[in-house]
Coordinates of C-alpha atoms and ligand atoms in Angstrom, one line a residue:
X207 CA 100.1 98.2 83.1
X208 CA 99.5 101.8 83.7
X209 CA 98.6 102.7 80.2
X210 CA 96.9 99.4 79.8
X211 CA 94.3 100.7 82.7
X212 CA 94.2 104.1 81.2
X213 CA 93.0 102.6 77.8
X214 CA 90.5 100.9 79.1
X215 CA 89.5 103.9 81.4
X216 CA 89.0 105.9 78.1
X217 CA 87.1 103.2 76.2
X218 CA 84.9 102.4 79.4
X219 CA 83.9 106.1 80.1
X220 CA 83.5 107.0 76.2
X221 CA 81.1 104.3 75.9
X222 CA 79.0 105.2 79.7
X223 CA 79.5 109.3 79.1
X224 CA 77.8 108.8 75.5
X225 CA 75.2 106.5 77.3
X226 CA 74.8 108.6 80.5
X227 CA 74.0 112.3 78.0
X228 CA 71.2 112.5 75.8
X229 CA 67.9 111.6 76.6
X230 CA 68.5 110.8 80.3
X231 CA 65.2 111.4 81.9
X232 CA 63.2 109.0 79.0
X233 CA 65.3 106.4 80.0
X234 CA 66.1 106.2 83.3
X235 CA 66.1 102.8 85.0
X236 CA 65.2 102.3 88.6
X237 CA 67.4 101.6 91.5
X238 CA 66.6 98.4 91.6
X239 CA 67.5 97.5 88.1
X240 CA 71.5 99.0 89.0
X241 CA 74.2 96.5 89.3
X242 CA 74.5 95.3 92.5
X243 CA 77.0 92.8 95.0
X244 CA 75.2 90.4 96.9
X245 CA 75.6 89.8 99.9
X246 CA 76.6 86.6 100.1
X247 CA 79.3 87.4 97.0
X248 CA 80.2 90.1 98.8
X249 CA 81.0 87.9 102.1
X250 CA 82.7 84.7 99.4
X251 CA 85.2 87.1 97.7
X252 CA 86.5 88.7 101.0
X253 CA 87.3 85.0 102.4
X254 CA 90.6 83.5 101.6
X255 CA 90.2 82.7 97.7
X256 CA 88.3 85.2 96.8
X257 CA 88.8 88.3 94.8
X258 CA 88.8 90.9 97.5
X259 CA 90.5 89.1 99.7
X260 CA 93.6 90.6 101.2
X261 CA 93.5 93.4 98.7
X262 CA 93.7 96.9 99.4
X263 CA 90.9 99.3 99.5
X264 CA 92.2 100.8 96.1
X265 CA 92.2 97.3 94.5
X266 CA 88.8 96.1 95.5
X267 CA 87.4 99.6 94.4
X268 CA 88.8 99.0 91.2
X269 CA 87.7 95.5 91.1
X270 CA 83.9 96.5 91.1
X271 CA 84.5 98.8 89.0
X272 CA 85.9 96.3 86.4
X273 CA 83.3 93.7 87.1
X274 CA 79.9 96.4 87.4
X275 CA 80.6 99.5 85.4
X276 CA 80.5 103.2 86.6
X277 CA 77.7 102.4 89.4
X278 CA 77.2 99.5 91.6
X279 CA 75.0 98.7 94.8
X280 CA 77.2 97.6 97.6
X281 CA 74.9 95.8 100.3
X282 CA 74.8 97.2 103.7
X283 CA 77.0 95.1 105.7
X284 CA 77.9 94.6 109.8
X285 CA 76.0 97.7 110.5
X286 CA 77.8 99.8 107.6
X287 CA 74.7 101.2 105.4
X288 CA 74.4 100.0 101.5
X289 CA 76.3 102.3 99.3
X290 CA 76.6 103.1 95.6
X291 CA 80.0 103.5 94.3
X292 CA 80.5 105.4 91.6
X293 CA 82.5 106.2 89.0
X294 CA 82.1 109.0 86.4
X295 CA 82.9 112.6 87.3
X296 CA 78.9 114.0 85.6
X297 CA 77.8 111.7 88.1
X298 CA 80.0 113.6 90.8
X299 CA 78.9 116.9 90.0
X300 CA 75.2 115.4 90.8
X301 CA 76.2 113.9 94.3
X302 CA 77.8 117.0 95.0
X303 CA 74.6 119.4 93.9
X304 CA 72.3 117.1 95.8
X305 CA 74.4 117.0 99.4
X306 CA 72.4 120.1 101.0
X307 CA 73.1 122.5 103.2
X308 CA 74.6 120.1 106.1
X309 CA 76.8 117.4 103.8
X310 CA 77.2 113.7 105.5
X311 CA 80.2 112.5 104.7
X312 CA 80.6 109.1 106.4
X313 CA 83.2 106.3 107.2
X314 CA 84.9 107.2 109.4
X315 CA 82.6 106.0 112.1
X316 CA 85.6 104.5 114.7
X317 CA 86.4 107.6 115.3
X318 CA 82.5 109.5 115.9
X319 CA 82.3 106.4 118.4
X320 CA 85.3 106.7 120.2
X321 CA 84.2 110.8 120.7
X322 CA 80.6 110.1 121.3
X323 CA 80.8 107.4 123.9
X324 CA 84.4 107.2 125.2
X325 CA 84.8 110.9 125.5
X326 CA 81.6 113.1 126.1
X327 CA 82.9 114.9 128.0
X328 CA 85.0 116.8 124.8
X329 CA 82.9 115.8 122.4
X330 CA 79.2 114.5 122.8
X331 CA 77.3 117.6 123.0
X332 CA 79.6 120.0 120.6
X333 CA 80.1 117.7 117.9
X334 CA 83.0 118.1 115.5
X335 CA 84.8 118.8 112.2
X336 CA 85.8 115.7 110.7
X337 CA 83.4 113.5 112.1
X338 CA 80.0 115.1 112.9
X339 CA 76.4 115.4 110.8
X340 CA 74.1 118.0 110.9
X341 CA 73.6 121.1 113.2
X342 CA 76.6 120.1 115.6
X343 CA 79.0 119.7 112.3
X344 CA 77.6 123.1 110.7
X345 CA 77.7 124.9 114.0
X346 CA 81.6 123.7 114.6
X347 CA 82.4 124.9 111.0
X348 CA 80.7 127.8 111.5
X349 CA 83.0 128.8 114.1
X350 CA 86.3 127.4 112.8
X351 CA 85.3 128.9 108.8
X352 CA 86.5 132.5 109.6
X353 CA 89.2 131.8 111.8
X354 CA 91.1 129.0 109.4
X355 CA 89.8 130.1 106.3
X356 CA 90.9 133.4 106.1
X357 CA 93.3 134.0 103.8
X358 CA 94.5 136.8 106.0
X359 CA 95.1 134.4 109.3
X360 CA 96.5 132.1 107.0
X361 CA 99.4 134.8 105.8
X362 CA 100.7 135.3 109.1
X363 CA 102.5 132.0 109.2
X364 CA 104.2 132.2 106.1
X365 CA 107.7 133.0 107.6
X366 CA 107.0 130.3 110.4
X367 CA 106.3 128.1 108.1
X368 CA 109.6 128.8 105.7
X369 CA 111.5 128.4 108.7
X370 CA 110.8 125.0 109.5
X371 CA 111.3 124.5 105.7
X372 CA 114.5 125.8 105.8
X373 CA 115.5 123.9 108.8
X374 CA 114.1 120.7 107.0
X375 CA 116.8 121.7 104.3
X376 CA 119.5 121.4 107.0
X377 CA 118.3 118.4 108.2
X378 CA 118.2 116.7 104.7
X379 CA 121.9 118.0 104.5
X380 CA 122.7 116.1 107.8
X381 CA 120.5 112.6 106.7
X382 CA 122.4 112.7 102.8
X383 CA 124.5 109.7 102.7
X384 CA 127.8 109.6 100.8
X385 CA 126.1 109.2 97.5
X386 CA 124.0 112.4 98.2
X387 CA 120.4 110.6 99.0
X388 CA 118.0 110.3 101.4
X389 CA 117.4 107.4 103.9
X390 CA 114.9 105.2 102.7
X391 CA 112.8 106.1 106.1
X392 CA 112.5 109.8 104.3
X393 CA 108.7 109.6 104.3
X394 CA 109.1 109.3 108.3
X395 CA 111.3 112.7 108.3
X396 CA 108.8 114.5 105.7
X397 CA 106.2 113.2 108.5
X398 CA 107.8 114.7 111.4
X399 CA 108.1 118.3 108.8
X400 CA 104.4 118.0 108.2
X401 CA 103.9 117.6 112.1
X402 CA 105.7 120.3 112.9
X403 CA 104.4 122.7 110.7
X404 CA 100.9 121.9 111.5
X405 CA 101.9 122.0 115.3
X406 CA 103.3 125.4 114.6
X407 CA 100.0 126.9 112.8
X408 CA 97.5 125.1 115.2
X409 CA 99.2 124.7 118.4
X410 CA 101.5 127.5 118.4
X411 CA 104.5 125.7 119.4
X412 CA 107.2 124.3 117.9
X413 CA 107.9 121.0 118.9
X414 CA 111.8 120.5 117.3
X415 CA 111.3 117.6 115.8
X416 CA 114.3 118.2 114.1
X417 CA 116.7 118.1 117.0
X418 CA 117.8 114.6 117.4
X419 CA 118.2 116.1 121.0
X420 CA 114.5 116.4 121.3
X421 CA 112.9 113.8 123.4
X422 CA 109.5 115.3 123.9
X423 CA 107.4 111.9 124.3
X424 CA 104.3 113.7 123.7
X425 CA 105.4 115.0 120.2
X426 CA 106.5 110.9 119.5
X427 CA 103.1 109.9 120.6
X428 CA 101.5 112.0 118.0
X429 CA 103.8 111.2 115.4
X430 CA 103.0 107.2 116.4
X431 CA 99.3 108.1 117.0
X432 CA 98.6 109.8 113.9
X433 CA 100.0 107.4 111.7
X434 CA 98.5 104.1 113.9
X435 CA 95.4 106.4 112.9
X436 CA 95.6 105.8 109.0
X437 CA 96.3 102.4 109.2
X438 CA 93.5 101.3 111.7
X439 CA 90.8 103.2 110.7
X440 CA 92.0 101.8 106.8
X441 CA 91.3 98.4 108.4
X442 CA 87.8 99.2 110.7
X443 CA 86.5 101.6 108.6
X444 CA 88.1 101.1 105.0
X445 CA 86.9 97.1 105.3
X446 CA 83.7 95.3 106.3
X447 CA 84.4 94.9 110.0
X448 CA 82.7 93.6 113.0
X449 CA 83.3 96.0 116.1
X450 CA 80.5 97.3 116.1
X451 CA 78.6 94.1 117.0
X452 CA 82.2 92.7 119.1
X453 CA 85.4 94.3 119.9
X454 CA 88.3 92.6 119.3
X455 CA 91.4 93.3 120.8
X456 CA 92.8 95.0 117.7
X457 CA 90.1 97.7 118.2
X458 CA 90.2 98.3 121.5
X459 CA 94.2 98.9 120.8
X460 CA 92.4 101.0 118.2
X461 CA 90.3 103.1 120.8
X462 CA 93.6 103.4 122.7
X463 CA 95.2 105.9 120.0
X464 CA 92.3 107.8 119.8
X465 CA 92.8 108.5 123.6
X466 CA 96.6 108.8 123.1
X467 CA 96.1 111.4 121.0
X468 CA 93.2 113.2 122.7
X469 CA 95.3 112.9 125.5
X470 CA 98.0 114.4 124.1
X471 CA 96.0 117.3 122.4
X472 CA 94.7 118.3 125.7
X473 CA 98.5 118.2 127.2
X474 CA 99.5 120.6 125.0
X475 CA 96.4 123.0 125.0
X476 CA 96.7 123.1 128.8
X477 CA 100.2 124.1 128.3
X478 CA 99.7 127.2 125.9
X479 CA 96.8 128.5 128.3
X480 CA 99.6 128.6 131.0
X481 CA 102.0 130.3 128.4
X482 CA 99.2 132.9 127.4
X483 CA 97.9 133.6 131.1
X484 CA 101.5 134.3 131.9
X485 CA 102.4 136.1 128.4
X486 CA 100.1 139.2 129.1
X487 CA 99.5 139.6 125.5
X488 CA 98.9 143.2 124.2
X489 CA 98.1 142.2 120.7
X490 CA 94.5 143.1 119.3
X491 CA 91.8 139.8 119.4
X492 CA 92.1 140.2 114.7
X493 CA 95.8 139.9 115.5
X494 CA 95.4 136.7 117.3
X495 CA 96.8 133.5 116.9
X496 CA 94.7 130.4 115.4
X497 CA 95.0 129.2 119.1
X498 CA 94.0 132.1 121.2
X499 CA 90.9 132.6 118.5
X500 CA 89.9 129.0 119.0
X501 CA 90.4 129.0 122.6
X502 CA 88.8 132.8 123.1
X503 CA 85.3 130.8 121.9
X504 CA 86.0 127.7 124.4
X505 CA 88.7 125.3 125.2
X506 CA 86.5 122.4 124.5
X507 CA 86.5 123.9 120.8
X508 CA 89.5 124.2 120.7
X509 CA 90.8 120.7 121.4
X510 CA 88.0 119.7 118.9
X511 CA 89.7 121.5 116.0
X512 CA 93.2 121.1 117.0
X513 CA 92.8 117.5 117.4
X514 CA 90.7 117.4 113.5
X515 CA 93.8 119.2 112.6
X516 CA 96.4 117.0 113.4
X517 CA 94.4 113.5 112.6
X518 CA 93.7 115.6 109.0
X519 CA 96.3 117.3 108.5
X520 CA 99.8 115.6 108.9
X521 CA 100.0 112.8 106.5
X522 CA 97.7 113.8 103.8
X523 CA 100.5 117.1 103.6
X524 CA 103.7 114.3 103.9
X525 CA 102.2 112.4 101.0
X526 CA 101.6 115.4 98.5
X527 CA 104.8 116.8 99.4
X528 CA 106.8 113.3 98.6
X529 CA 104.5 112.8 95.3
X530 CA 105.3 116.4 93.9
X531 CA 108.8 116.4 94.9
X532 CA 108.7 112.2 93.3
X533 CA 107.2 113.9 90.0
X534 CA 109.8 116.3 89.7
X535 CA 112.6 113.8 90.3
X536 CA 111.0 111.7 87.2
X537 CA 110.8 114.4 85.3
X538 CA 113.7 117.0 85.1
X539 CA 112.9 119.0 82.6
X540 CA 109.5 120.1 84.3
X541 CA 111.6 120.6 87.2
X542 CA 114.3 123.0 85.3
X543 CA 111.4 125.5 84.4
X544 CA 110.3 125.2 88.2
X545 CA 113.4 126.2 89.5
X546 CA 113.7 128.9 87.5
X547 CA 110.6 130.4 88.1
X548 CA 111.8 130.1 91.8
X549 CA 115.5 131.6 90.9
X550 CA 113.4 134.7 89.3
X551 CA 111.7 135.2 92.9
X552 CA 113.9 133.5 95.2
X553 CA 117.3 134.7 94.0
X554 CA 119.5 132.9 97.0
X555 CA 119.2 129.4 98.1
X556 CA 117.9 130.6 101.6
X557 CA 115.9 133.8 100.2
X558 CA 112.9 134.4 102.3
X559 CA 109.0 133.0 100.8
X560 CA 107.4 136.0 101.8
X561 CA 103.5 136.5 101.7
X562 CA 104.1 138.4 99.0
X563 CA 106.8 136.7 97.0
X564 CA 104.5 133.4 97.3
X565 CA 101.5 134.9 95.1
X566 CA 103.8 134.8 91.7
X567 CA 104.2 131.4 91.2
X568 CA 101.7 129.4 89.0
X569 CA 104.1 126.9 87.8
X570 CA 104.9 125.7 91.4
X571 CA 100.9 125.6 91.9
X572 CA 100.6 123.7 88.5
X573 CA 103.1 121.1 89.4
X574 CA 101.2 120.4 92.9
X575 CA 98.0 120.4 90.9
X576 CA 99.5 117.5 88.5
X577 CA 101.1 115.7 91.2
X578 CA 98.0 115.6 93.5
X579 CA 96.3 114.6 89.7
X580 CA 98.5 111.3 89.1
X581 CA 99.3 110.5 92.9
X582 CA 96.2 111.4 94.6
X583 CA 95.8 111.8 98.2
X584 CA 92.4 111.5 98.5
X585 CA 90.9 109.5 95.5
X586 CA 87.5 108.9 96.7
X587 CA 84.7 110.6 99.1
X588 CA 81.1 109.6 100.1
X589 CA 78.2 112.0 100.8
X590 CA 74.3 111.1 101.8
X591 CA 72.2 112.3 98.5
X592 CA 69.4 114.7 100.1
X593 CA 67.0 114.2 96.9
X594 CA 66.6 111.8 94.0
X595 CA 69.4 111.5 91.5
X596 CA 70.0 110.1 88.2
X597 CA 73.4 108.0 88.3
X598 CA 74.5 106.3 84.7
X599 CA 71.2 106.3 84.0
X600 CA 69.5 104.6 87.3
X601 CA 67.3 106.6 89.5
X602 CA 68.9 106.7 93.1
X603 CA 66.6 107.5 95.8
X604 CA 66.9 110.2 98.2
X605 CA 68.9 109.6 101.3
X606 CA 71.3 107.0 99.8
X607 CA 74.9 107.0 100.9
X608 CA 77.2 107.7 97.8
X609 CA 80.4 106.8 96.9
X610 CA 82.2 108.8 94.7
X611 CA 85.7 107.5 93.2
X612 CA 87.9 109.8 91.1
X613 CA 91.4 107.8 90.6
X614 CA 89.8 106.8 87.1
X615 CA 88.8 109.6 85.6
X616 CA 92.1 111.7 86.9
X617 CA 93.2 109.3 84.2
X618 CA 91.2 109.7 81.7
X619 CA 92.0 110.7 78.4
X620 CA 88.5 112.8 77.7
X621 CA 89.9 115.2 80.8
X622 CA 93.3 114.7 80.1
X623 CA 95.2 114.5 76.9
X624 CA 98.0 112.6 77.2
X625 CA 96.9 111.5 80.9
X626 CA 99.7 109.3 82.1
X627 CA 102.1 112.6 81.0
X628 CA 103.0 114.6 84.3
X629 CA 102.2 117.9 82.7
X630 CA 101.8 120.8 84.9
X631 CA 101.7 123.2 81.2
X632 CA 98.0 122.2 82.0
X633 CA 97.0 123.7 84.7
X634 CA 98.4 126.7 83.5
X635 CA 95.6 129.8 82.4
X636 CA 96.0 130.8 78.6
X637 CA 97.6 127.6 77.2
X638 CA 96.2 126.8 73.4
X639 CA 98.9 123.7 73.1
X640 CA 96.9 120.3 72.7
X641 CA 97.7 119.1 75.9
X642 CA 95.6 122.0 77.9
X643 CA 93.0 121.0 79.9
X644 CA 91.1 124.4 79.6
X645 CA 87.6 123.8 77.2
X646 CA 87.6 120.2 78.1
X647 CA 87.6 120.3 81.7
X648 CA 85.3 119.2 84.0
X649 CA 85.9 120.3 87.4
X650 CA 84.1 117.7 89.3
X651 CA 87.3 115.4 88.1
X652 CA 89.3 117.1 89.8
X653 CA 88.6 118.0 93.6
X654 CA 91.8 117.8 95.8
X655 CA 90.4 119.0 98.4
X656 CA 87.1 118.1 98.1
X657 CA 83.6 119.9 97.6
X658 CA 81.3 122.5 98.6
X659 CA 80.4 124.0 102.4
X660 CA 82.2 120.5 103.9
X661 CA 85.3 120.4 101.9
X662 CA 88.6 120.6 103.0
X663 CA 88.9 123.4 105.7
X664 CA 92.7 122.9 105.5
X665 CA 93.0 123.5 102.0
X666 CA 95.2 126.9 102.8
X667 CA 97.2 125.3 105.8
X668 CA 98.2 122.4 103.1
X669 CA 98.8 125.1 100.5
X670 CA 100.9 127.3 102.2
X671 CA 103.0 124.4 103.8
X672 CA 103.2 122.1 100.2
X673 CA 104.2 125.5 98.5
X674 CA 106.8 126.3 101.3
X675 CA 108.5 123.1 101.0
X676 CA 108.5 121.9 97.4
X677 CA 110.0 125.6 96.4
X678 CA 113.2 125.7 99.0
X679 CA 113.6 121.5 97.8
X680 CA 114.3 122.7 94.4
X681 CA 115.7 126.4 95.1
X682 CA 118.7 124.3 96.8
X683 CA 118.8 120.5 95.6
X684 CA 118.6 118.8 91.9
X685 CA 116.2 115.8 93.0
X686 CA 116.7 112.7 91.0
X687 CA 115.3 109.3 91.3
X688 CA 117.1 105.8 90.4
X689 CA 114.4 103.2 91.9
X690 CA 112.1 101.5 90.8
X691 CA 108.3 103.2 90.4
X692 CA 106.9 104.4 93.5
X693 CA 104.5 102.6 95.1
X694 CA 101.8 103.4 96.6
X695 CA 99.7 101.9 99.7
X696 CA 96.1 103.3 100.2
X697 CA 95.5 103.5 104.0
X698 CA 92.3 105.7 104.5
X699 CA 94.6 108.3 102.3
X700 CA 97.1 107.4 99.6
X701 CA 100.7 107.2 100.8
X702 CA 104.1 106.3 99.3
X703 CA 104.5 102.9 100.2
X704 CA 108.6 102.5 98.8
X705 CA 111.7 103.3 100.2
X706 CA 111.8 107.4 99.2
X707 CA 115.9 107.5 98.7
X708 CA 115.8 110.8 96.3
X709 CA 119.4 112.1 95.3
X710 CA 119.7 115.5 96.4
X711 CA 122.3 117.2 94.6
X712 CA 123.4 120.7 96.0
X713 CA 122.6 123.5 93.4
Ligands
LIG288 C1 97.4 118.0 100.6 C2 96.9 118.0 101.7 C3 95.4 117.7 102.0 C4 94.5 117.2 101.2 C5 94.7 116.5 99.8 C6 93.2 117.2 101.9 C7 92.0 116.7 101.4 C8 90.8 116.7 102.1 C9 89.6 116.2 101.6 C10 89.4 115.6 100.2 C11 88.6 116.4 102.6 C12 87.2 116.0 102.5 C13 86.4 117.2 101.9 C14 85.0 116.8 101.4 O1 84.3 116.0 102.0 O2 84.5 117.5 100.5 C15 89.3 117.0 103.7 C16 88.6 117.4 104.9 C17 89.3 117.9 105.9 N1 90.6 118.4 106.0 FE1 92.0 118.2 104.5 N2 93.4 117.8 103.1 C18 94.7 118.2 103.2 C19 95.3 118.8 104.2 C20 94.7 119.2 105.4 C21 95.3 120.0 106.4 C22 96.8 120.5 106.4 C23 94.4 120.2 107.4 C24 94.5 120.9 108.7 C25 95.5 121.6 109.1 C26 93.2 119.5 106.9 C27 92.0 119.5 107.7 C28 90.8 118.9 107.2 C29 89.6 118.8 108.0 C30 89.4 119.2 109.5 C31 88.6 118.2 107.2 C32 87.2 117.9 107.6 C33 86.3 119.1 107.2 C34 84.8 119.0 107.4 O3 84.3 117.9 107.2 O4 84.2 120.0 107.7 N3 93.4 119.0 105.7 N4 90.6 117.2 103.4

């Protein structure tokens, strides 16, 4: 099925890319002339019967794009604006150059309402990461850039962050069952690692979710909240939905998790300004914590970022860590030279990952890159075009809100040789085997963690924590699989959606 959908990928694109090139500008066609839904069509196939009904965002992506092509009009619908999905990575590389200086990125509009009206009191003036436009987002990023974005900052939580690793080891030790695997709930245990880790680096606490003594309600809140988060907002923002003209009780359930977790965030931030009054710190304000820098500018900010944090941070980590770590488990060879890259570096199963240990090891970076490739967290993204573009060959006016979907050309033979082959010998500098992306490569195919001034300001945080993980996995367990293919379920990110029982034999 796989390959089947890669085929037609390749046929599909060769036959668009050698239409898109060439003489573009003679023959462009206007907007109006690009393949568009109805609305009506759009409102029959939702209903039971039809062909988007009951299918996941993924599936009716992929649907237009069998039906319409690499570009397609999607009519403005229950207060959502019209949109143009596309599907061809030279058109991403347009979107992205036309996005401007202060990139829109919208859909997640649940949550910018919840802020703006239920809670101005945090948010409406300020603005914030994840969810603001314009001045109030640039002004936000402006402030959290240098203080998350520094490599520097980032370093500092390297041995915090292999200690919870290592104490996730201990706990996988405990959870093993007599044939040496994991619980088919692992995904909720790599989710409570990927809490606590982000907890640690933007909260500056440890919450012990490892402790089955632990009964911190506030920590199970967030857990519940952030993970009610992805669901919801896959179902009042992912799908046409009519809140914003009624709310039914499922959204207002909806608005209570946002203040849950608000809640929560401010709990917690109340409780490290008692801990710093009382700490008397001597340390320099460069040497500062994430925190203290984000709460030496204003508390309000800092609840802002924390809370864009945890809503962005915690299961898009879990799922990359659980796809890299599936990867390797389907393909032991690859993860034979992994682990002994790591034996060079890390010569004892509980050596330290220091800050400088960390920066030799490119085949543990290319076998995240290929696992984020084939199991993508993120595999689309929307921006507002600031000017007119040309997209497959139809002019699209300025101002237009843009839908850009990668899943199909991450598969795509033109990018990647042997696509449906997990081969992290490709991301690797210098390589002249066939199966190299260098020369062929477009990197608008391949954008992880997104593009430009607005993409991912986590990027590091992830890094450092995927990194962390995946290398003291493999430094101390063989990882095999003996299920059936992963699944996957695409919430407002892509997560494993089947029971994640990996055999973890000890090395
Ligand atoms: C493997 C893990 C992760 C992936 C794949 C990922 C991916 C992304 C992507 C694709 C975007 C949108 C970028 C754009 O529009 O160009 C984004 C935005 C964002 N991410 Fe991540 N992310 C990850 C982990 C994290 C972590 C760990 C954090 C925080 C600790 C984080 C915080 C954010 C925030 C706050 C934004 C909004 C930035 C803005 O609009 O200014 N992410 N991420």
């Amino acid at each position: 099925m796989r390959s089947l959908l890669i085929r037609q990928v390749n046929s599909l694109t060769r036959r668009a890319y050698s239409a898109s090139i060439g003489s573009e500008v003679e023959n462009v066609k206007p907007f109006s002339e690009m393949p568009t839904i109805t609305f009506f069509k759009m409102v029959k196939e939702s209903l039971p019967g039809g062909k988007y009904y009951n299918k996941s965002i993924k599936d009716v992506l992929q649907a237009f794009f069998d039906e319409f092509g690499e570009a397609v009009r999607i009519p403005a619908m229950l207060g959502n604006p019209e949109i143009v999905m596309s599907y061809n990575s030279e058109n991403f590389e347009k979107i992205f150059r036309a996005e401007g200086t202060w990139p829109v990125r919208t859909g997640l509009d649940s949550l910018e309402y919840y802020r703006d009206t239920k809670r101005p009191e945090i948010y409406k003036d300020l603005g914030s990461l994840f969810v603001s436009h314009g001045e109030k987002w640039s002004n936000m990023r402006s402030i959290a850039n240098p203080i998350l974005m520094q490599p520097k900052t980032i370093k500092k939580y390297t041995t915090q962050v292999d200690d919870i690793a290592k104490e996730f080891i201990e706990l996988m030790r405990k959870i093993r069952n007599d044939k040496s695997e994991m619980p088919g709930d692992f995904s909720n245990y790599i989710n409570t690692w990927s809490l606590e880790s982000v907890t640690a680096v933007g909260l500056e606490r440890r919450l012990n979710l490892f402790d089955p003594n632990t009964n911190d309600e506030n920590a199970k809140k967030l857990i519940k909240g952030i993970r009610d988060f992805f669901e919801m907002s896959a179902e009042y923002d992912g799908k046409a939905s009519v809140w914003k003209y009624y709310q039914t009780k499922g959204f207002k359930e909806f608005l209570t998790v946002y203040d849950t977790l608000t809640d929560v965030i401010l709990y917690y931030i109340d409780l490290a300004i008692k801990e710093m009054d009382q700490e008397k710190s001597t340390a320099s304000e460069s040497e500062d914590s994430i925190l203290k820098k984000l709460l030496r500018v204003d508390k309000r900010v800092a609840v802002i970022v924390v809370s864009d944090l945890m809503l962005a941070g915690v299961d898009t980590t879990a799922s990359a860590v659980l796809n890299t770590i599936y990867c390797l488990a389907k393909n032991p060879e690859k993860q034979e030279i992994l682990r002994q890259e790591l034996i060079n570096i890390l010569p004892e199963k509980n050596s330290r990952m220091t800050s400088e240990n960390n920066k030799n090891m490119p085949y543990l970076r290319a076998v995240i890159k290929e696992a984020m490739r084939l199991f993508p967290v993120a595999s689309g993204n929307v921006r507002q075009t600031t000017k007119e573009i040309v997209i497959s060959g139809y002019q699209v006016p300025a101002n237009t809100h843009v839908g850009l979907q990668f899943h199909l050309d991450l598969i795509n033979e033109k990018y990647y040789p042997n696509p449906d082959k997990f081969l992290p010998e490709r991301w690797l500098r210098d390589q002249s085997d066939n199966n190299s992306r260098a020369g062929v490569a477009n990197p608008f195919s391949f954008l992880p963690f997104g593009f430009g001034v607005r993409s991912c300001i986590g990027k590091r945080i992830a890094e450092l924590e995927l990194e962390t993980l995946v290398a003291n996995i493999i430094r101390n367990f063989k990882v095999e699989w003996h299920y059936p293919d992963m699944k996957i379920k695409s919430t407002f990110v892509n997560i494993p959606d089947s029971e994640m029982r990996f055999k973890m034999i000890e090395l």
